[in-house]
Amino acid sequence: MKPSINDGDWLIIQKFSNKMKINKEDIIIFYKQDEIFIKRVASISSKAGISQYFVMGDNKVDSLDSRNFGTVNNDEIIGKPVFRYWPINAIKKIWFK
């Protein structure tokens, strides 16, 4: 699958809050291992009311994702991208449920 977001894209993000709903197939931005990642949510599990997200890159063959570093917790999430404004020829709203 062709990546939805590429290196060098400039994004406007919606900052994460406990009220934000994250659904399967949403794209999220998060910290993991002192790096920032942008990945798609492949599945969601909840234990004792705490959600954990299994994320995968759109390029599944060559992606560093939950298969390598495990699930993503709420406290690691920065937010969701909502709009790409650079490069100019790729300006668009990024849809999520």
PDB file of N, CA and C in Angstrom:
ATOM      1  N   MET A   1       0.847  -1.176   0.000  1.00  0.00           N
ATOM      2  CA  MET A   1       0.000   0.000   0.000  1.00  0.00           C
ATOM      3  C   MET A   1       0.891   1.237   0.000  1.00  0.00           C
ATOM      4  N   LYS A   2       0.531   2.235  -0.762  1.00  0.00           N
ATOM      5  CA  LYS A   2       1.266   3.493  -0.800  1.00  0.00           C
ATOM      6  C   LYS A   2       1.042   4.245   0.515  1.00  0.00           C
ATOM      7  N   PRO A   3       2.109   4.775   1.128  1.00  0.00           N
ATOM      8  CA  PRO A   3       1.954   5.502   2.391  1.00  0.00           C
ATOM      9  C   PRO A   3       1.027   6.702   2.259  1.00  0.00           C
ATOM     10  N   SER A   4       0.195   6.925   3.284  1.00  0.00           N
ATOM     11  CA  SER A   4      -0.713   8.073   3.303  1.00  0.00           C
ATOM     12  C   SER A   4       0.013   9.360   3.630  1.00  0.00           C
ATOM     13  N   ILE A   5       1.074   9.234   4.438  1.00  0.00           N
ATOM     14  CA  ILE A   5       1.883  10.377   4.852  1.00  0.00           C
ATOM     15  C   ILE A   5       3.345  10.029   4.581  1.00  0.00           C
ATOM     16  N   ASN A   6       4.077  10.970   4.019  1.00  0.00           N
ATOM     17  CA  ASN A   6       5.462  10.724   3.647  1.00  0.00           C
ATOM     18  C   ASN A   6       6.426  11.556   4.474  1.00  0.00           C
ATOM     19  N   ASP A   7       7.697  11.136   4.534  1.00  0.00           N
ATOM     20  CA  ASP A   7       8.732  11.937   5.181  1.00  0.00           C
ATOM     21  C   ASP A   7       8.748  13.313   4.535  1.00  0.00           C
ATOM     22  N   GLY A   8       8.810  14.334   5.350  1.00  0.00           N
ATOM     23  CA  GLY A   8       8.853  15.699   4.833  1.00  0.00           C
ATOM     24  C   GLY A   8       7.499  16.367   4.728  1.00  0.00           C
ATOM     25  N   ASP A   9       6.405  15.619   4.868  1.00  0.00           N
ATOM     26  CA  ASP A   9       5.067  16.232   4.860  1.00  0.00           C
ATOM     27  C   ASP A   9       4.913  17.095   6.111  1.00  0.00           C
ATOM     28  N   TRP A  10       4.261  18.235   5.970  1.00  0.00           N
ATOM     29  CA  TRP A  10       3.964  19.108   7.100  1.00  0.00           C
ATOM     30  C   TRP A  10       2.499  18.928   7.429  1.00  0.00           C
ATOM     31  N   LEU A  11       2.210  18.706   8.712  1.00  0.00           N
ATOM     32  CA  LEU A  11       0.864  18.344   9.133  1.00  0.00           C
ATOM     33  C   LEU A  11       0.333  19.265  10.220  1.00  0.00           C
ATOM     34  N   ILE A  12      -0.968  19.447  10.227  1.00  0.00           N
ATOM     35  CA  ILE A  12      -1.665  20.029  11.371  1.00  0.00           C
ATOM     36  C   ILE A  12      -2.254  18.841  12.119  1.00  0.00           C
ATOM     37  N   ILE A  13      -2.050  18.807  13.437  1.00  0.00           N
ATOM     38  CA  ILE A  13      -2.552  17.665  14.193  1.00  0.00           C
ATOM     39  C   ILE A  13      -3.571  18.105  15.237  1.00  0.00           C
ATOM     40  N   GLN A  14      -4.450  17.176  15.574  1.00  0.00           N
ATOM     41  CA  GLN A  14      -5.380  17.356  16.687  1.00  0.00           C
ATOM     42  C   GLN A  14      -4.721  16.700  17.891  1.00  0.00           C
ATOM     43  N   LYS A  15      -4.417  17.493  18.901  1.00  0.00           N
ATOM     44  CA  LYS A  15      -3.722  16.987  20.077  1.00  0.00           C
ATOM     45  C   LYS A  15      -4.595  15.976  20.817  1.00  0.00           C
ATOM     46  N   PHE A  16      -3.976  14.911  21.299  1.00  0.00           N
ATOM     47  CA  PHE A  16      -4.692  13.842  21.983  1.00  0.00           C
ATOM     48  C   PHE A  16      -5.232  14.313  23.333  1.00  0.00           C
ATOM     49  N   SER A  17      -6.449  13.885  23.642  1.00  0.00           N
ATOM     50  CA  SER A  17      -7.046  14.074  24.966  1.00  0.00           C
ATOM     51  C   SER A  17      -7.804  12.796  25.297  1.00  0.00           C
ATOM     52  N   ASN A  18      -8.152  12.619  26.553  1.00  0.00           N
ATOM     53  CA  ASN A  18      -8.889  11.419  26.954  1.00  0.00           C
ATOM     54  C   ASN A  18     -10.268  11.347  26.315  1.00  0.00           C
ATOM     55  N   LYS A  19     -10.770  12.470  25.810  1.00  0.00           N
ATOM     56  CA  LYS A  19     -12.076  12.494  25.149  1.00  0.00           C
ATOM     57  C   LYS A  19     -11.992  12.082  23.680  1.00  0.00           C
ATOM     58  N   MET A  20     -10.773  12.032  23.123  1.00  0.00           N
ATOM     59  CA  MET A  20     -10.604  11.703  21.715  1.00  0.00           C
ATOM     60  C   MET A  20     -10.873  10.217  21.485  1.00  0.00           C
ATOM     61  N   LYS A  21     -11.674   9.934  20.496  1.00  0.00           N
ATOM     62  CA  LYS A  21     -11.954   8.550  20.124  1.00  0.00           C
ATOM     63  C   LYS A  21     -10.967   8.133  19.045  1.00  0.00           C
ATOM     64  N   ILE A  22     -10.297   7.016  19.271  1.00  0.00           N
ATOM     65  CA  ILE A  22      -9.380   6.459  18.275  1.00  0.00           C
ATOM     66  C   ILE A  22      -9.983   5.152  17.791  1.00  0.00           C
ATOM     67  N   ASN A  23     -10.152   5.058  16.495  1.00  0.00           N
ATOM     68  CA  ASN A  23     -10.766   3.889  15.869  1.00  0.00           C
ATOM     69  C   ASN A  23      -9.750   3.101  15.056  1.00  0.00           C
ATOM     70  N   LYS A  24     -10.105   1.876  14.782  1.00  0.00           N
ATOM     71  CA  LYS A  24      -9.299   1.057  13.885  1.00  0.00           C
ATOM     72  C   LYS A  24      -9.195   1.784  12.550  1.00  0.00           C
ATOM     73  N   GLU A  25      -8.023   1.763  11.956  1.00  0.00           N
ATOM     74  CA  GLU A  25      -7.676   2.393  10.689  1.00  0.00           C
ATOM     75  C   GLU A  25      -7.386   3.888  10.795  1.00  0.00           C
ATOM     76  N   ASP A  26      -7.559   4.500  11.977  1.00  0.00           N
ATOM     77  CA  ASP A  26      -7.136   5.889  12.160  1.00  0.00           C
ATOM     78  C   ASP A  26      -5.612   5.954  12.105  1.00  0.00           C
ATOM     79  N   ILE A  27      -5.099   7.109  11.745  1.00  0.00           N
ATOM     80  CA  ILE A  27      -3.663   7.356  11.780  1.00  0.00           C
ATOM     81  C   ILE A  27      -3.381   8.128  13.062  1.00  0.00           C
ATOM     82  N   ILE A  28      -2.368   7.680  13.826  1.00  0.00           N
ATOM     83  CA  ILE A  28      -2.010   8.370  15.056  1.00  0.00           C
ATOM     84  C   ILE A  28      -0.520   8.722  15.045  1.00  0.00           C
ATOM     85  N   ILE A  29      -0.188   9.747  15.818  1.00  0.00           N
ATOM     86  CA  ILE A  29       1.193  10.178  16.001  1.00  0.00           C
ATOM     87  C   ILE A  29       1.526   9.895  17.460  1.00  0.00           C
ATOM     88  N   PHE A  30       2.672   9.252  17.699  1.00  0.00           N
ATOM     89  CA  PHE A  30       2.995   8.837  19.064  1.00  0.00           C
ATOM     90  C   PHE A  30       4.499   8.758  19.284  1.00  0.00           C
ATOM     91  N   TYR A  31       4.881   8.753  20.566  1.00  0.00           N
ATOM     92  CA  TYR A  31       6.266   8.535  20.982  1.00  0.00           C
ATOM     93  C   TYR A  31       6.468   7.068  21.288  1.00  0.00           C
ATOM     94  N   LYS A  32       7.575   6.516  20.875  1.00  0.00           N
ATOM     95  CA  LYS A  32       7.962   5.160  21.242  1.00  0.00           C
ATOM     96  C   LYS A  32       9.475   5.094  21.134  1.00  0.00           C
ATOM     97  N   GLN A  33      10.118   4.605  22.153  1.00  0.00           N
ATOM     98  CA  GLN A  33      11.579   4.468  22.153  1.00  0.00           C
ATOM     99  C   GLN A  33      12.272   5.788  21.807  1.00  0.00           C
ATOM    100  N   ASP A  34      11.793   6.884  22.399  1.00  0.00           N
ATOM    101  CA  ASP A  34      12.361   8.226  22.197  1.00  0.00           C
ATOM    102  C   ASP A  34      12.322   8.713  20.756  1.00  0.00           C
ATOM    103  N   GLU A  35      11.425   8.163  19.950  1.00  0.00           N
ATOM    104  CA  GLU A  35      11.220   8.621  18.575  1.00  0.00           C
ATOM    105  C   GLU A  35       9.745   8.921  18.370  1.00  0.00           C
ATOM    106  N   ILE A  36       9.461   9.731  17.368  1.00  0.00           N
ATOM    107  CA  ILE A  36       8.072  10.021  16.999  1.00  0.00           C
ATOM    108  C   ILE A  36       7.727   9.196  15.776  1.00  0.00           C
ATOM    109  N   PHE A  37       6.573   8.523  15.829  1.00  0.00           N
ATOM    110  CA  PHE A  37       6.095   7.689  14.737  1.00  0.00           C
ATOM    111  C   PHE A  37       4.713   8.144  14.293  1.00  0.00           C
ATOM    112  N   ILE A  38       4.397   7.882  13.033  1.00  0.00           N
ATOM    113  CA  ILE A  38       3.052   8.068  12.488  1.00  0.00           C
ATOM    114  C   ILE A  38       2.667   6.734  11.865  1.00  0.00           C
ATOM    115  N   LYS A  39       1.635   6.111  12.422  1.00  0.00           N
ATOM    116  CA  LYS A  39       1.225   4.782  11.959  1.00  0.00           C
ATOM    117  C   LYS A  39      -0.293   4.674  11.990  1.00  0.00           C
ATOM    118  N   ARG A  40      -0.791   3.643  11.311  1.00  0.00           N
ATOM    119  CA  ARG A  40      -2.223   3.367  11.257  1.00  0.00           C
ATOM    120  C   ARG A  40      -2.585   2.333  12.333  1.00  0.00           C
ATOM    121  N   VAL A  41      -3.712   2.549  13.015  1.00  0.00           N
ATOM    122  CA  VAL A  41      -4.185   1.617  14.043  1.00  0.00           C
ATOM    123  C   VAL A  41      -4.742   0.380  13.349  1.00  0.00           C
ATOM    124  N   ALA A  42      -4.158  -0.783  13.651  1.00  0.00           N
ATOM    125  CA  ALA A  42      -4.606  -2.042  13.054  1.00  0.00           C
ATOM    126  C   ALA A  42      -5.628  -2.744  13.954  1.00  0.00           C
ATOM    127  N   SER A  43      -5.447  -2.623  15.277  1.00  0.00           N
ATOM    128  CA  SER A  43      -6.414  -3.209  16.208  1.00  0.00           C
ATOM    129  C   SER A  43      -6.301  -2.507  17.556  1.00  0.00           C
ATOM    130  N   ILE A  44      -7.360  -2.644  18.345  1.00  0.00           N
ATOM    131  CA  ILE A  44      -7.437  -1.998  19.648  1.00  0.00           C
ATOM    132  C   ILE A  44      -7.848  -3.039  20.677  1.00  0.00           C
ATOM    133  N   SER A  45      -7.146  -3.049  21.805  1.00  0.00           N
ATOM    134  CA  SER A  45      -7.557  -3.915  22.914  1.00  0.00           C
ATOM    135  C   SER A  45      -7.679  -3.051  24.159  1.00  0.00           C
ATOM    136  N   SER A  46      -8.493  -3.497  25.094  1.00  0.00           N
ATOM    137  CA  SER A  46      -8.705  -2.739  26.320  1.00  0.00           C
ATOM    138  C   SER A  46      -8.597  -3.676  27.507  1.00  0.00           C
ATOM    139  N   LYS A  47      -7.732  -3.296  28.449  1.00  0.00           N
ATOM    140  CA  LYS A  47      -7.571  -4.070  29.673  1.00  0.00           C
ATOM    141  C   LYS A  47      -7.799  -3.135  30.849  1.00  0.00           C
ATOM    142  N   ALA A  48      -8.793  -3.457  31.699  1.00  0.00           N
ATOM    143  CA  ALA A  48      -9.122  -2.620  32.878  1.00  0.00           C
ATOM    144  C   ALA A  48      -9.365  -1.175  32.477  1.00  0.00           C
ATOM    145  N   GLY A  49      -9.992  -0.955  31.328  1.00  0.00           N
ATOM    146  CA  GLY A  49     -10.330   0.391  30.869  1.00  0.00           C
ATOM    147  C   GLY A  49      -9.187   1.144  30.209  1.00  0.00           C
ATOM    148  N   ILE A  50      -8.021   0.523  30.086  1.00  0.00           N
ATOM    149  CA  ILE A  50      -6.872   1.165  29.443  1.00  0.00           C
ATOM    150  C   ILE A  50      -6.730   0.604  28.031  1.00  0.00           C
ATOM    151  N   SER A  51      -6.804   1.478  27.041  1.00  0.00           N
ATOM    152  CA  SER A  51      -6.710   1.042  25.650  1.00  0.00           C
ATOM    153  C   SER A  51      -5.258   0.876  25.234  1.00  0.00           C
ATOM    154  N   GLN A  52      -5.031  -0.146  24.419  1.00  0.00           N
ATOM    155  CA  GLN A  52      -3.728  -0.376  23.808  1.00  0.00           C
ATOM    156  C   GLN A  52      -3.953  -0.541  22.315  1.00  0.00           C
ATOM    157  N   TYR A  53      -3.071   0.066  21.526  1.00  0.00           N
ATOM    158  CA  TYR A  53      -3.243   0.114  20.088  1.00  0.00           C
ATOM    159  C   TYR A  53      -2.119  -0.644  19.397  1.00  0.00           C
ATOM    160  N   PHE A  54      -2.486  -1.579  18.532  1.00  0.00           N
ATOM    161  CA  PHE A  54      -1.520  -2.277  17.696  1.00  0.00           C
ATOM    162  C   PHE A  54      -1.478  -1.496  16.396  1.00  0.00           C
ATOM    163  N   VAL A  55      -0.315  -0.939  16.071  1.00  0.00           N
ATOM    164  CA  VAL A  55      -0.192  -0.069  14.905  1.00  0.00           C
ATOM    165  C   VAL A  55       0.711  -0.697  13.860  1.00  0.00           C
ATOM    166  N   MET A  56       0.414  -0.374  12.608  1.00  0.00           N
ATOM    167  CA  MET A  56       1.239  -0.859  11.496  1.00  0.00           C
ATOM    168  C   MET A  56       1.395   0.258  10.470  1.00  0.00           C
ATOM    169  N   GLY A  57       2.535   0.254   9.804  1.00  0.00           N
ATOM    170  CA  GLY A  57       2.753   1.201   8.727  1.00  0.00           C
ATOM    171  C   GLY A  57       2.016   0.763   7.472  1.00  0.00           C
ATOM    172  N   ASP A  58       1.720   1.702   6.593  1.00  0.00           N
ATOM    173  CA  ASP A  58       1.041   1.366   5.336  1.00  0.00           C
ATOM    174  C   ASP A  58       1.918   0.481   4.451  1.00  0.00           C
ATOM    175  N   ASN A  59       3.227   0.630   4.548  1.00  0.00           N
ATOM    176  CA  ASN A  59       4.157  -0.219   3.808  1.00  0.00           C
ATOM    177  C   ASN A  59       4.552  -1.376   4.728  1.00  0.00           C
ATOM    178  N   LYS A  60       3.694  -2.366   4.833  1.00  0.00           N
ATOM    179  CA  LYS A  60       3.847  -3.436   5.828  1.00  0.00           C
ATOM    180  C   LYS A  60       5.132  -4.256   5.677  1.00  0.00           C
ATOM    181  N   VAL A  61       5.673  -4.324   4.479  1.00  0.00           N
ATOM    182  CA  VAL A  61       6.889  -5.102   4.248  1.00  0.00           C
ATOM    183  C   VAL A  61       8.101  -4.420   4.880  1.00  0.00           C
ATOM    184  N   ASP A  62       8.119  -3.103   4.887  1.00  0.00           N
ATOM    185  CA  ASP A  62       9.285  -2.355   5.349  1.00  0.00           C
ATOM    186  C   ASP A  62       8.857  -1.283   6.358  1.00  0.00           C
ATOM    187  N   SER A  63       8.300  -1.710   7.507  1.00  0.00           N
ATOM    188  CA  SER A  63       7.799  -0.760   8.486  1.00  0.00           C
ATOM    189  C   SER A  63       8.236  -1.151   9.888  1.00  0.00           C
ATOM    190  N   LEU A  64       8.682  -0.175  10.651  1.00  0.00           N
ATOM    191  CA  LEU A  64       8.964  -0.365  12.068  1.00  0.00           C
ATOM    192  C   LEU A  64       7.675  -0.016  12.804  1.00  0.00           C
ATOM    193  N   ASP A  65       7.025  -1.015  13.403  1.00  0.00           N
ATOM    194  CA  ASP A  65       5.707  -0.813  13.997  1.00  0.00           C
ATOM    195  C   ASP A  65       5.502  -1.744  15.181  1.00  0.00           C
ATOM    196  N   SER A  66       4.264  -1.993  15.578  1.00  0.00           N
ATOM    197  CA  SER A  66       3.964  -2.801  16.761  1.00  0.00           C
ATOM    198  C   SER A  66       4.518  -4.216  16.681  1.00  0.00           C
ATOM    199  N   ARG A  67       4.778  -4.693  15.481  1.00  0.00           N
ATOM    200  CA  ARG A  67       5.405  -6.014  15.359  1.00  0.00           C
ATOM    201  C   ARG A  67       6.811  -5.994  15.935  1.00  0.00           C
ATOM    202  N   ASN A  68       7.418  -4.801  16.006  1.00  0.00           N
ATOM    203  CA  ASN A  68       8.775  -4.648  16.531  1.00  0.00           C
ATOM    204  C   ASN A  68       8.802  -4.146  17.972  1.00  0.00           C
ATOM    205  N   PHE A  69       7.950  -3.153  18.288  1.00  0.00           N
ATOM    206  CA  PHE A  69       8.044  -2.517  19.606  1.00  0.00           C
ATOM    207  C   PHE A  69       6.810  -2.686  20.483  1.00  0.00           C
ATOM    208  N   GLY A  70       5.853  -3.478  20.073  1.00  0.00           N
ATOM    209  CA  GLY A  70       4.673  -3.729  20.898  1.00  0.00           C
ATOM    210  C   GLY A  70       3.591  -2.676  20.722  1.00  0.00           C
ATOM    211  N   THR A  71       2.587  -2.749  21.573  1.00  0.00           N
ATOM    212  CA  THR A  71       1.432  -1.865  21.460  1.00  0.00           C
ATOM    213  C   THR A  71       1.749  -0.458  21.947  1.00  0.00           C
ATOM    214  N   VAL A  72       0.878   0.478  21.560  1.00  0.00           N
ATOM    215  CA  VAL A  72       0.996   1.878  21.947  1.00  0.00           C
ATOM    216  C   VAL A  72      -0.073   2.164  22.991  1.00  0.00           C
ATOM    217  N   ASN A  73       0.316   2.818  24.088  1.00  0.00           N
ATOM    218  CA  ASN A  73      -0.616   3.187  25.155  1.00  0.00           C
ATOM    219  C   ASN A  73      -1.066   4.629  24.995  1.00  0.00           C
ATOM    220  N   ASN A  74      -2.177   4.991  25.649  1.00  0.00           N
ATOM    221  CA  ASN A  74      -2.696   6.359  25.574  1.00  0.00           C
ATOM    222  C   ASN A  74      -1.657   7.405  25.950  1.00  0.00           C
ATOM    223  N   ASP A  75      -0.829   7.128  26.957  1.00  0.00           N
ATOM    224  CA  ASP A  75       0.136   8.132  27.409  1.00  0.00           C
ATOM    225  C   ASP A  75       1.281   8.348  26.422  1.00  0.00           C
ATOM    226  N   GLU A  76       1.357   7.556  25.374  1.00  0.00           N
ATOM    227  CA  GLU A  76       2.387   7.725  24.343  1.00  0.00           C
ATOM    228  C   GLU A  76       1.857   8.468  23.117  1.00  0.00           C
ATOM    229  N   ILE A  77       0.548   8.676  23.045  1.00  0.00           N
ATOM    230  CA  ILE A  77      -0.065   9.291  21.864  1.00  0.00           C
ATOM    231  C   ILE A  77       0.026  10.816  21.928  1.00  0.00           C
ATOM    232  N   ILE A  78       0.469  11.400  20.826  1.00  0.00           N
ATOM    233  CA  ILE A  78       0.542  12.850  20.688  1.00  0.00           C
ATOM    234  C   ILE A  78      -0.773  13.377  20.112  1.00  0.00           C
ATOM    235  N   GLY A  79      -1.293  12.702  19.084  1.00  0.00           N
ATOM    236  CA  GLY A  79      -2.530  13.149  18.459  1.00  0.00           C
ATOM    237  C   GLY A  79      -2.775  12.466  17.130  1.00  0.00           C
ATOM    238  N   LYS A  80      -3.674  13.068  16.353  1.00  0.00           N
ATOM    239  CA  LYS A  80      -4.019  12.569  15.017  1.00  0.00           C
ATOM    240  C   LYS A  80      -3.747  13.662  13.997  1.00  0.00           C
ATOM    241  N   PRO A  81      -3.208  13.299  12.844  1.00  0.00           N
ATOM    242  CA  PRO A  81      -3.062  14.300  11.788  1.00  0.00           C
ATOM    243  C   PRO A  81      -4.437  14.614  11.192  1.00  0.00           C
ATOM    244  N   VAL A  82      -4.702  15.890  10.942  1.00  0.00           N
ATOM    245  CA  VAL A  82      -5.994  16.262  10.356  1.00  0.00           C
ATOM    246  C   VAL A  82      -5.865  16.942   8.997  1.00  0.00           C
ATOM    247  N   PHE A  83      -4.681  17.507   8.726  1.00  0.00           N
ATOM    248  CA  PHE A  83      -4.522  18.231   7.467  1.00  0.00           C
ATOM    249  C   PHE A  83      -3.050  18.251   7.070  1.00  0.00           C
ATOM    250  N   ARG A  84      -2.763  17.945   5.815  1.00  0.00           N
ATOM    251  CA  ARG A  84      -1.402  18.069   5.277  1.00  0.00           C
ATOM    252  C   ARG A  84      -1.354  19.371   4.480  1.00  0.00           C
ATOM    253  N   TYR A  85      -0.393  20.259   4.828  1.00  0.00           N
ATOM    254  CA  TYR A  85      -0.289  21.529   4.106  1.00  0.00           C
ATOM    255  C   TYR A  85       1.022  21.697   3.349  1.00  0.00           C
ATOM    256  N   TRP A  86       1.869  20.688   3.383  1.00  0.00           N
ATOM    257  CA  TRP A  86       3.078  20.699   2.570  1.00  0.00           C
ATOM    258  C   TRP A  86       3.446  19.277   2.229  1.00  0.00           C
ATOM    259  N   PRO A  87       3.812  18.971   1.019  1.00  0.00           N
ATOM    260  CA  PRO A  87       4.043  19.866  -0.114  1.00  0.00           C
ATOM    261  C   PRO A  87       2.732  20.390  -0.693  1.00  0.00           C
ATOM    262  N   ILE A  88       2.845  21.529  -1.329  1.00  0.00           N
ATOM    263  CA  ILE A  88       1.663  22.225  -1.844  1.00  0.00           C
ATOM    264  C   ILE A  88       0.862  21.354  -2.812  1.00  0.00           C
ATOM    265  N   ASN A  89       1.525  20.541  -3.623  1.00  0.00           N
ATOM    266  CA  ASN A  89       0.786  19.730  -4.595  1.00  0.00           C
ATOM    267  C   ASN A  89       0.082  18.533  -3.939  1.00  0.00           C
ATOM    268  N   ALA A  90       0.243  18.383  -2.614  1.00  0.00           N
ATOM    269  CA  ALA A  90      -0.404  17.264  -1.903  1.00  0.00           C
ATOM    270  C   ALA A  90      -1.264  17.750  -0.739  1.00  0.00           C
ATOM    271  N   ILE A  91      -1.681  19.013  -0.764  1.00  0.00           N
ATOM    272  CA  ILE A  91      -2.531  19.549   0.306  1.00  0.00           C
ATOM    273  C   ILE A  91      -3.831  18.764   0.343  1.00  0.00           C
ATOM    274  N   LYS A  92      -4.199  18.313   1.564  1.00  0.00           N
ATOM    275  CA  LYS A  92      -5.488  17.618   1.688  1.00  0.00           C
ATOM    276  C   LYS A  92      -5.846  17.382   3.138  1.00  0.00           C
ATOM    277  N   LYS A  93      -7.125  17.196   3.369  1.00  0.00           N
ATOM    278  CA  LYS A  93      -7.615  16.812   4.690  1.00  0.00           C
ATOM    279  C   LYS A  93      -7.319  15.320   4.877  1.00  0.00           C
ATOM    280  N   ILE A  94      -6.903  14.963   6.075  1.00  0.00           N
ATOM    281  CA  ILE A  94      -6.645  13.555   6.379  1.00  0.00           C
ATOM    282  C   ILE A  94      -7.847  13.050   7.161  1.00  0.00           C
ATOM    283  N   TRP A  95      -8.558  12.105   6.608  1.00  0.00           N
ATOM    284  CA  TRP A  95      -9.819  11.651   7.183  1.00  0.00           C
ATOM    285  C   TRP A  95      -9.587  10.619   8.273  1.00  0.00           C
ATOM    286  N   PHE A  96     -10.385  10.709   9.303  1.00  0.00           N
ATOM    287  CA  PHE A  96     -10.464   9.668  10.304  1.00  0.00           C
ATOM    288  C   PHE A  96     -11.888   9.632  10.827  1.00  0.00           C
ATOM    289  N   LYS A  97     -12.234   8.510  11.420  1.00  0.00           N
ATOM    290  CA  LYS A  97     -13.612   8.313  11.882  1.00  0.00           C
ATOM    291  C   LYS A  97     -13.880   9.029  13.184  1.00  0.00           C
TER     292      LYS A  97
END
